[in-house]
Coordinates of C-alpha atoms in Angstrom, one line a residue:
X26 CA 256.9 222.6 96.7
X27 CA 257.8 220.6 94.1
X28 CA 255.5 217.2 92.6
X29 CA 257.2 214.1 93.6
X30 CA 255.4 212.7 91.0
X31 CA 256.9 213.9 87.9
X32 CA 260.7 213.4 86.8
X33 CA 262.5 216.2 85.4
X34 CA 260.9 216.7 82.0
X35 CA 257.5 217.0 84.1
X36 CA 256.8 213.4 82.8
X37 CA 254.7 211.0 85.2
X38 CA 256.6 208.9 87.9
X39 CA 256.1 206.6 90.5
X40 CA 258.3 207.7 93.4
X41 CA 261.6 205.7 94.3
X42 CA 260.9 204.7 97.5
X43 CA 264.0 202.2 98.1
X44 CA 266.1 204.8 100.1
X45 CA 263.8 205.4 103.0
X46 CA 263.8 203.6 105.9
X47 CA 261.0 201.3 106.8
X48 CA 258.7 202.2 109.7
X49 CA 255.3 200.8 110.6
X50 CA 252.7 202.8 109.8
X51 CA 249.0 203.1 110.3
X52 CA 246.2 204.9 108.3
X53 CA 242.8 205.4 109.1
X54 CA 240.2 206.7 106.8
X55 CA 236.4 207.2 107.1
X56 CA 233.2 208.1 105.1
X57 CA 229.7 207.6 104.9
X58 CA 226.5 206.8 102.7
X59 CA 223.2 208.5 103.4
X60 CA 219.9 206.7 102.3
X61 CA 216.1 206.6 102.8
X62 CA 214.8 205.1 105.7
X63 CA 213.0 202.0 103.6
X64 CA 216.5 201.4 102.4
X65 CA 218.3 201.9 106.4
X66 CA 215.8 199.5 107.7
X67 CA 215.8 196.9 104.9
X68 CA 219.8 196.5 105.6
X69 CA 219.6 196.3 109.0
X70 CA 217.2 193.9 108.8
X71 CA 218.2 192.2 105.9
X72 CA 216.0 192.3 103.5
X73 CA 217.7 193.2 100.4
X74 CA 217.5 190.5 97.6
X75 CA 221.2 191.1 97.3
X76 CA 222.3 189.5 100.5
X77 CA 224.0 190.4 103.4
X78 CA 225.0 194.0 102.5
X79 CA 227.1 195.2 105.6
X80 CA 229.1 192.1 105.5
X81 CA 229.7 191.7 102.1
X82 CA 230.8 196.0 102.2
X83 CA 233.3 195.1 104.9
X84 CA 234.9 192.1 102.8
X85 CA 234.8 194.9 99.6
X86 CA 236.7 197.6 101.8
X87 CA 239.4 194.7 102.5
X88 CA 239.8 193.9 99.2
X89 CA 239.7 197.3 97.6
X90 CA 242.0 198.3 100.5
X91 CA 244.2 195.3 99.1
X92 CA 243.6 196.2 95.3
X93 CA 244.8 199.9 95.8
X94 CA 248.0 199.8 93.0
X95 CA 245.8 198.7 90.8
X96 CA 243.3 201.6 90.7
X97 CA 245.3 204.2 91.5
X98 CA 248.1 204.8 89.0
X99 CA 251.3 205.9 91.5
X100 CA 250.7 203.9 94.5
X101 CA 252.8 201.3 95.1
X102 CA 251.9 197.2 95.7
X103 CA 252.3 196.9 99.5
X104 CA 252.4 194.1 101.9
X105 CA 249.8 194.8 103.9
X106 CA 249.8 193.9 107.4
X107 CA 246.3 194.6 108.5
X108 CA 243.3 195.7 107.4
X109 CA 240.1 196.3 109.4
X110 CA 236.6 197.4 108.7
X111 CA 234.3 198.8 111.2
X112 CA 230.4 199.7 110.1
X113 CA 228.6 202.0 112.2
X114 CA 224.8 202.3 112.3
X115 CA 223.7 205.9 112.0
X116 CA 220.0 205.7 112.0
X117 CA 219.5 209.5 112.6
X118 CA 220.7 210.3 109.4
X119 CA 219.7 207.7 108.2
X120 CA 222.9 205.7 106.7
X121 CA 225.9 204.4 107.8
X122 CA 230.1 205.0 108.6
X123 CA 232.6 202.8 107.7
X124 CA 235.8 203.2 108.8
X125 CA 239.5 201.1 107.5
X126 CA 242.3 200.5 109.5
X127 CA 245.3 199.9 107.3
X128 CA 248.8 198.5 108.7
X129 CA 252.2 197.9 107.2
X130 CA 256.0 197.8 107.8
X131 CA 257.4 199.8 105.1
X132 CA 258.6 202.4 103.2
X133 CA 255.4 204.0 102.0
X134 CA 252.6 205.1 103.7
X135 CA 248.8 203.9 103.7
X136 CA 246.6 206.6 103.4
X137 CA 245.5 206.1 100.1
X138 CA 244.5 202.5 100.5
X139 CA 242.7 203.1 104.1
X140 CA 240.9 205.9 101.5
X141 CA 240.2 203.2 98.9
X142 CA 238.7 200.8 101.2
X143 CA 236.2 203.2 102.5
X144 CA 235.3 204.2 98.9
X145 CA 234.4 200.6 98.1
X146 CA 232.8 199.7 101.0
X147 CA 230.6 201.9 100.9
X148 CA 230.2 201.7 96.8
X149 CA 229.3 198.6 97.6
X150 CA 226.1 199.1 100.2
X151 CA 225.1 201.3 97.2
X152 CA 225.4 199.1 94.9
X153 CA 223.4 196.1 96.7
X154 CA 220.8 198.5 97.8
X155 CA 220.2 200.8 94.6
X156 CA 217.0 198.8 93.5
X157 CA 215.7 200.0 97.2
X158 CA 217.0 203.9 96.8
X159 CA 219.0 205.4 94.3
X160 CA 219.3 208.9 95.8
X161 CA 222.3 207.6 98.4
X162 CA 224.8 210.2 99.0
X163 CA 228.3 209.0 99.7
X164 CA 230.0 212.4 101.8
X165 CA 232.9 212.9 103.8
X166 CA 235.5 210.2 102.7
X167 CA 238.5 211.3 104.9
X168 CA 241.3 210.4 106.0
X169 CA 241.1 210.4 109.7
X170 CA 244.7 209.8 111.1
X171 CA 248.3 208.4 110.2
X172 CA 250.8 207.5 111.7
X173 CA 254.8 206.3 111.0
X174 CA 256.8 207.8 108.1
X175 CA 258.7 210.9 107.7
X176 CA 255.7 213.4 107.7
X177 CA 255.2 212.4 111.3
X178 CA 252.0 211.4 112.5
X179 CA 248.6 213.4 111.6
X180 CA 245.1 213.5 112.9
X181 CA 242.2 215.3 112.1
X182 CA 241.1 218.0 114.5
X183 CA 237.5 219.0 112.7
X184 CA 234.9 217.1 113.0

């Protein structure tokens, strides 16, 4: 299989994308961030002399969902058409899940910013609760499903 992302002299490339038909497509990615329970409680509770943590995480996974071109070298500036951010508590852990929704008409897919957002929200709770616990784990940043394109659709079947 050949890298779509090098030209014939195996220099770097961003893909040509303006032959391919546009489709709408979804992506949805997921992760999560492990902490103490000190930390857990003080963010559900909100505590933290940083603010609002969970609501300012979910307006970071927007906007790093939105920012994706400009961190990752060969994506390509989209026109989003959605973007959602769901938090889930997980107190058995203890810690939390966020998962993006990303939506678009186009010719590319969205995996990688769905991806992005979830790495930013969740770089975010860190950072706004590190003075509380600095041993938070971020694990399992996935992609969980796509849709649209012409790979077809794709969901994950392992948990």
């Amino acid at each position: 299989m050949k890298l779509t992302h090098l030209d014939e002299k195996d220099r770097p490339k961003m893909v040509d994308v303006s032959d391919k038909i546009e489709s709408f497509r979804v992506a949805v990615a997921s992760g999560t961030i492990t902490m103490s329970q000190i930390a857990f409680d003080m963010i559900i509770s909100q505590q933290t002399k940083k603010g609002p943590v969970l609501q300012t995480a979910v307006i970071a996974a927007i906007m790093g969902t939105k920012k994706t071109s400009d961190l990752i070298p060969m994506c390509h500036p989209l026109m989003l058409t959605s973007v959602n951010c769901d938090v889930e508590e997980l107190p058995k852990l203890p810690g939390f899940k966020l998962t993006v929704t990303a939506k678009l008409k186009g010719q590319t897919g969205v995996e990688m910013e769905a991806l992005t957002g979830v790495s930013i929200g969740l770089l975010t709770i860190y950072d706004m609760s590190k003075a509380i616990d600095k041993s938070m784990v971020l694990n399992d940043i996935r992609l969980e499903s796509k849709s649209g394109g012409k790979s077809g659709n794709y969901t994950r079947t392992s948990a």
